[in-house]
């Protein structure tokens, strides 16, 4: 896995929208289409209403993703994430991001992620001010700006977050990744690209499509025209 994945344009399909009965096949389809970042949405039924994936799923897909030169991007939408970081790291996660809203001691949690050998990310919800992460920009490898309220795939992109994403790019140090998650698809990718973000999560727009490989290629193509001006 290359560090370049954090700082180049990358589509990160979320397996939350995949057919779990054929997960290996679904991941294979998008990786063959050029995807190198697989997004894993972890929900605990407390921080968000839904319950989803645990470390055991990461463990089962790790070899496939790593052998394809990809990274496992684990988005923890859980309370007390410090209790589970080591388990997700041991399972094969490459990037782990936590919600600022879920961390009383955010600086310590980010240090824990790095100490576990993973890239550290911090996420904020649509209504959370950017200033919430201002003091930890030196402690992260990437930041994630939610463009839906977390909990479910298939929600509508909240366009009022766009100016905050632009300001996030200015706040982050050079070399940090900037990710957008929620409602990203063919109709919203251009607006998301305009903010200076470089990592784009897409769940239903990829795995909810009749042809996930073609859907992934379409979104990757939308990024390709920006390749001359890497963020
Ligand atoms: C939302 C998750 C997202 C979601 C994306 O809580 O963090 O990653 O799966 O799904 P779409 O792209 O369908 O909004
Ligand atoms: Zn996510």
Short mmCIF file of C-alpha atoms and ligand atoms in Angstrom, two decimals:
data_model
loop_
_atom_site.label_atom_id
_atom_site.label_comp_id
_atom_site.label_asym_id
_atom_site.label_seq_id
_atom_site.Cartn_x
_atom_site.Cartn_y
_atom_site.Cartn_z
CA UNK A 1 0.00 0.00 0.00
CA UNK A 2 1.39 3.33 -1.02
CA UNK A 3 1.16 6.56 0.97
CA UNK A 4 0.32 8.25 -2.34
CA UNK A 5 -3.23 7.00 -2.01
CA UNK A 6 -3.85 9.64 0.67
CA UNK A 7 -2.80 12.58 -1.45
CA UNK A 8 -3.95 11.69 -4.96
CA UNK A 9 -7.49 11.63 -6.31
CA UNK A 10 -9.07 8.38 -5.17
CA UNK A 11 -12.54 6.93 -5.24
CA UNK A 12 -13.33 4.98 -2.06
CA UNK A 13 -16.37 2.75 -2.58
CA UNK A 14 -18.15 1.95 0.67
CA UNK A 15 -18.87 -1.75 1.12
CA UNK A 16 -21.87 -0.79 3.24
CA UNK A 17 -23.83 -0.71 -0.04
CA UNK A 18 -22.30 -3.93 -1.38
CA UNK A 19 -23.93 -7.35 -1.56
CA UNK A 20 -22.44 -9.01 1.51
CA UNK A 21 -23.33 -12.42 0.13
CA UNK A 22 -20.67 -11.90 -2.51
CA UNK A 23 -18.34 -9.38 -0.95
CA UNK A 24 -15.16 -10.75 -2.50
CA UNK A 25 -16.69 -10.55 -5.95
CA UNK A 26 -17.97 -7.00 -5.34
CA UNK A 27 -14.56 -5.77 -4.14
CA UNK A 28 -12.90 -7.53 -7.08
CA UNK A 29 -15.20 -5.75 -9.52
CA UNK A 30 -14.32 -2.27 -8.33
CA UNK A 31 -10.62 -2.97 -7.87
CA UNK A 32 -10.46 -4.28 -11.42
CA UNK A 33 -12.07 -0.98 -12.46
CA UNK A 34 -9.20 0.96 -10.88
CA UNK A 35 -10.30 1.48 -7.27
CA UNK A 36 -7.49 1.38 -4.69
CA UNK A 37 -9.27 2.53 -1.52
CA UNK A 38 -12.03 0.43 0.06
CA UNK A 39 -14.15 2.31 2.62
CA UNK A 40 -15.50 0.35 5.60
CA UNK A 41 -18.36 1.96 7.57
CA UNK A 42 -18.37 0.85 11.19
CA UNK A 43 -21.52 1.74 13.18
CA UNK A 44 -22.38 0.84 16.75
CA UNK A 45 -26.07 1.66 17.19
CA UNK A 46 -25.13 4.39 19.69
CA UNK A 47 -23.19 7.15 17.93
CA UNK A 48 -25.41 6.47 14.92
CA UNK A 49 -28.70 4.54 14.80
CA UNK A 50 -27.41 1.72 12.61
CA UNK A 51 -25.21 -1.33 13.42
CA UNK A 52 -22.86 -2.60 10.74
CA UNK A 53 -19.36 -4.02 10.40
CA UNK A 54 -16.74 -5.18 12.94
CA UNK A 55 -13.05 -6.10 12.74
CA UNK A 56 -13.82 -9.63 11.55
CA UNK A 57 -15.02 -8.31 8.19
CA UNK A 58 -11.87 -6.22 7.79
CA UNK A 59 -9.82 -9.32 8.54
CA UNK A 60 -11.59 -11.29 5.80
CA UNK A 61 -11.06 -8.70 3.06
CA UNK A 62 -7.57 -7.51 4.04
CA UNK A 63 -5.57 -9.87 1.82
CA UNK A 64 -7.66 -9.24 -1.27
CA UNK A 65 -7.40 -5.45 -0.89
CA UNK A 66 -3.69 -5.45 -0.02
CA UNK A 67 -2.73 -7.90 -2.75
CA UNK A 68 -4.43 -5.56 -5.22
CA UNK A 69 -2.29 -2.66 -3.97
CA UNK A 70 -5.20 -1.11 -2.10
CA UNK A 71 -5.83 0.44 1.30
CA UNK A 72 -8.56 -0.32 3.82
CA UNK A 73 -10.13 2.94 4.93
CA UNK A 74 -12.04 2.34 8.16
CA UNK A 75 -14.58 4.97 9.23
CA UNK A 76 -15.48 4.50 12.89
CA UNK A 77 -18.93 5.90 13.65
CA UNK A 78 -18.83 4.61 17.19
CA UNK A 79 -18.66 5.86 20.75
CA UNK A 80 -15.44 5.27 22.68
CA UNK A 81 -13.45 4.45 19.53
CA UNK A 82 -10.26 4.10 21.61
CA UNK A 83 -11.58 0.71 22.79
CA UNK A 84 -11.59 -0.72 19.27
CA UNK A 85 -8.69 0.95 17.43
CA UNK A 86 -6.16 -1.76 18.24
CA UNK A 87 -8.55 -4.50 17.10
CA UNK A 88 -9.22 -2.74 13.79
CA UNK A 89 -5.50 -2.15 13.27
CA UNK A 90 -4.70 -5.80 13.99
CA UNK A 91 -7.44 -6.86 11.56
CA UNK A 92 -5.63 -5.10 8.70
CA UNK A 93 -6.93 -1.52 8.58
CA UNK A 94 -4.61 0.97 6.89
CA UNK A 95 -6.47 4.19 7.59
CA UNK A 96 -8.65 4.69 10.65
CA UNK A 97 -10.77 7.75 11.14
CA UNK A 98 -12.75 8.75 14.20
CA UNK A 99 -15.45 11.34 14.69
CA UNK A 100 -14.36 14.41 16.63
CA UNK A 101 -17.87 14.39 18.12
CA UNK A 102 -17.21 10.94 19.65
CA UNK A 103 -13.82 11.70 21.24
CA UNK A 104 -13.38 13.47 24.56
CA UNK A 105 -9.59 13.19 24.19
CA UNK A 106 -9.23 13.53 20.44
CA UNK A 107 -5.50 14.21 20.44
CA UNK A 108 -4.86 11.00 22.39
CA UNK A 109 -7.10 8.92 20.13
CA UNK A 110 -5.31 10.15 17.01
CA UNK A 111 -1.95 9.32 18.60
CA UNK A 112 -3.28 5.85 19.40
CA UNK A 113 -4.19 5.28 15.74
CA UNK A 114 -0.69 6.23 14.61
CA UNK A 115 0.93 4.16 17.36
CA UNK A 116 -1.06 1.19 16.04
CA UNK A 117 0.65 1.70 12.67
CA UNK A 118 -2.28 3.23 10.79
CA UNK A 119 -2.89 6.56 9.11
CA UNK A 120 -5.03 8.76 11.33
CA UNK A 121 -8.11 10.63 10.19
CA UNK A 122 -10.61 12.87 11.90
CA UNK A 123 -14.20 13.27 10.74
CA UNK A 124 -16.79 15.92 11.41
CA UNK A 125 -20.53 15.88 10.80
CA UNK A 126 -22.26 18.46 8.60
CA UNK A 127 -23.23 20.69 11.54
CA UNK A 128 -19.88 20.50 13.34
CA UNK A 129 -17.71 23.61 12.91
CA UNK A 130 -14.36 23.23 11.19
CA UNK A 131 -12.71 24.87 14.23
CA UNK A 132 -13.35 21.61 16.12
CA UNK A 133 -10.37 20.06 14.34
CA UNK A 134 -8.19 23.15 14.16
CA UNK A 135 -5.89 22.09 16.99
CA UNK A 136 -5.26 18.58 15.66
CA UNK A 137 -4.32 19.30 12.06
CA UNK A 138 -0.73 18.36 12.88
CA UNK A 139 -1.83 15.02 14.31
CA UNK A 140 -3.73 13.68 11.32
CA UNK A 141 -3.01 12.23 7.89
CA UNK A 142 -6.44 13.11 6.53
CA UNK A 143 -9.72 14.78 7.45
CA UNK A 144 -13.19 13.66 6.43
CA UNK A 145 -16.05 16.09 5.92
CA UNK A 146 -19.44 14.36 6.11
CA UNK A 147 -21.94 15.53 3.49
CA UNK A 148 -24.75 13.51 5.10
CA UNK A 149 -25.58 12.84 8.72
CA UNK A 150 -23.87 9.49 9.28
CA UNK A 151 -25.82 6.29 9.76
CA UNK A 152 -27.05 5.14 6.38
CA UNK A 153 -26.11 4.91 2.72
CA UNK A 154 -28.27 6.42 0.03
CA UNK A 155 -28.94 9.80 1.64
CA UNK A 156 -28.97 13.10 -0.19
CA UNK A 157 -25.74 15.13 -0.47
CA UNK A 158 -25.91 18.21 1.79
CA UNK A 159 -24.55 20.95 -0.46
CA UNK A 160 -24.37 23.55 2.31
CA UNK A 161 -21.25 21.72 3.59
CA UNK A 162 -19.28 22.64 0.44
CA UNK A 163 -17.85 25.97 1.71
CA UNK A 164 -16.62 24.21 4.86
CA UNK A 165 -14.78 21.63 2.75
CA UNK A 166 -13.08 24.44 0.85
CA UNK A 167 -11.99 26.02 4.13
CA UNK A 168 -10.80 22.61 5.35
CA UNK A 169 -8.42 22.38 2.41
CA UNK A 170 -6.93 25.74 3.39
CA UNK A 171 -6.65 24.69 7.04
CA UNK A 172 -4.93 21.37 6.43
CA UNK A 173 -1.17 21.14 6.05
CA UNK A 174 0.31 20.16 2.71
CA UNK A 175 0.33 16.40 2.31
CA UNK A 176 -2.87 15.78 4.26
CA UNK A 177 -5.75 14.06 2.50
CA UNK A 178 -9.22 15.59 2.41
CA UNK A 179 -12.15 13.20 2.10
CA UNK A 180 -15.83 13.74 1.37
CA UNK A 181 -18.42 11.13 2.39
CA UNK A 182 -22.15 10.98 1.81
CA UNK A 183 -24.30 11.30 -1.27
CA UNK A 184 -21.36 11.41 -3.67
CA UNK A 185 -22.32 10.26 -7.16
CA UNK A 186 -22.39 11.39 -10.78
CA UNK A 187 -24.55 14.43 -9.93
CA UNK A 188 -22.43 15.69 -7.02
CA UNK A 189 -18.84 14.63 -7.77
CA UNK A 190 -18.03 17.82 -9.70
CA UNK A 191 -19.11 20.09 -6.84
CA UNK A 192 -17.14 17.93 -4.42
CA UNK A 193 -14.07 18.08 -6.66
CA UNK A 194 -14.32 21.88 -6.84
CA UNK A 195 -13.67 22.13 -3.08
CA UNK A 196 -10.11 20.81 -3.32
CA UNK A 197 -10.96 17.47 -1.70
CA UNK A 198 -9.13 14.47 -3.14
CA UNK A 199 -10.75 11.40 -1.56
CA UNK A 200 -14.36 10.58 -2.42
CA UNK A 201 -16.43 7.93 -0.69
CA UNK A 202 -19.33 6.52 -2.69
CA UNK A 203 -21.63 3.78 -1.47
CA UNK A 204 -24.95 3.56 -3.28
CA UNK A 205 -23.62 5.31 -6.40
CA UNK A 206 -21.21 2.40 -6.91
CA UNK A 207 -22.60 -0.75 -5.30
CA UNK A 208 -26.22 0.28 -5.75
CA UNK A 209 -25.66 0.58 -9.51
CA UNK A 210 -26.58 -2.22 -11.88
CA UNK A 211 -22.95 -2.31 -13.02
CA UNK A 212 -20.66 -1.33 -10.09
CA UNK A 213 -17.52 -1.48 -12.24
CA UNK A 214 -18.96 0.94 -14.81
CA UNK A 215 -20.22 3.23 -12.04
CA UNK A 216 -16.77 3.28 -10.42
CA UNK A 217 -15.11 3.96 -13.78
CA UNK A 218 -17.50 6.85 -14.40
CA UNK A 219 -16.57 8.52 -11.11
CA UNK A 220 -12.85 7.83 -11.62
CA UNK A 221 -13.13 9.43 -15.07
CA UNK A 222 -14.67 12.54 -13.48
CA UNK A 223 -11.52 12.83 -11.34
CA UNK A 224 -9.20 12.12 -14.23
CA UNK A 225 -9.86 15.48 -15.85
CA UNK A 226 -8.48 17.13 -12.69
CA UNK A 227 -5.29 15.09 -12.73
CA UNK A 228 -3.21 17.94 -14.13
CA UNK A 229 -4.06 19.97 -11.08
CA UNK A 230 -3.58 17.61 -8.16
CA UNK A 231 -4.88 19.12 -4.93
C1 LIG B 1 -22.73 7.23 6.02
C2 LIG B 1 -21.45 6.48 5.68
C3 LIG B 1 -21.13 6.60 4.24
C4 LIG B 1 -22.15 5.94 3.35
C5 LIG B 1 -22.00 6.45 1.96
O1 LIG B 1 -22.96 7.15 7.35
O2 LIG B 1 -20.36 6.99 6.42
O3 LIG B 1 -19.82 6.13 3.96
O4 LIG B 1 -22.02 4.53 3.35
O5 LIG B 1 -23.08 6.01 1.21
P1 LIG B 1 -23.67 6.91 0.03
O6 LIG B 1 -22.54 7.17 -0.90
O7 LIG B 1 -24.75 6.04 -0.53
O8 LIG B 1 -24.18 8.17 0.66
ZN1 LIG B 2 -18.28 6.43 5.67
#
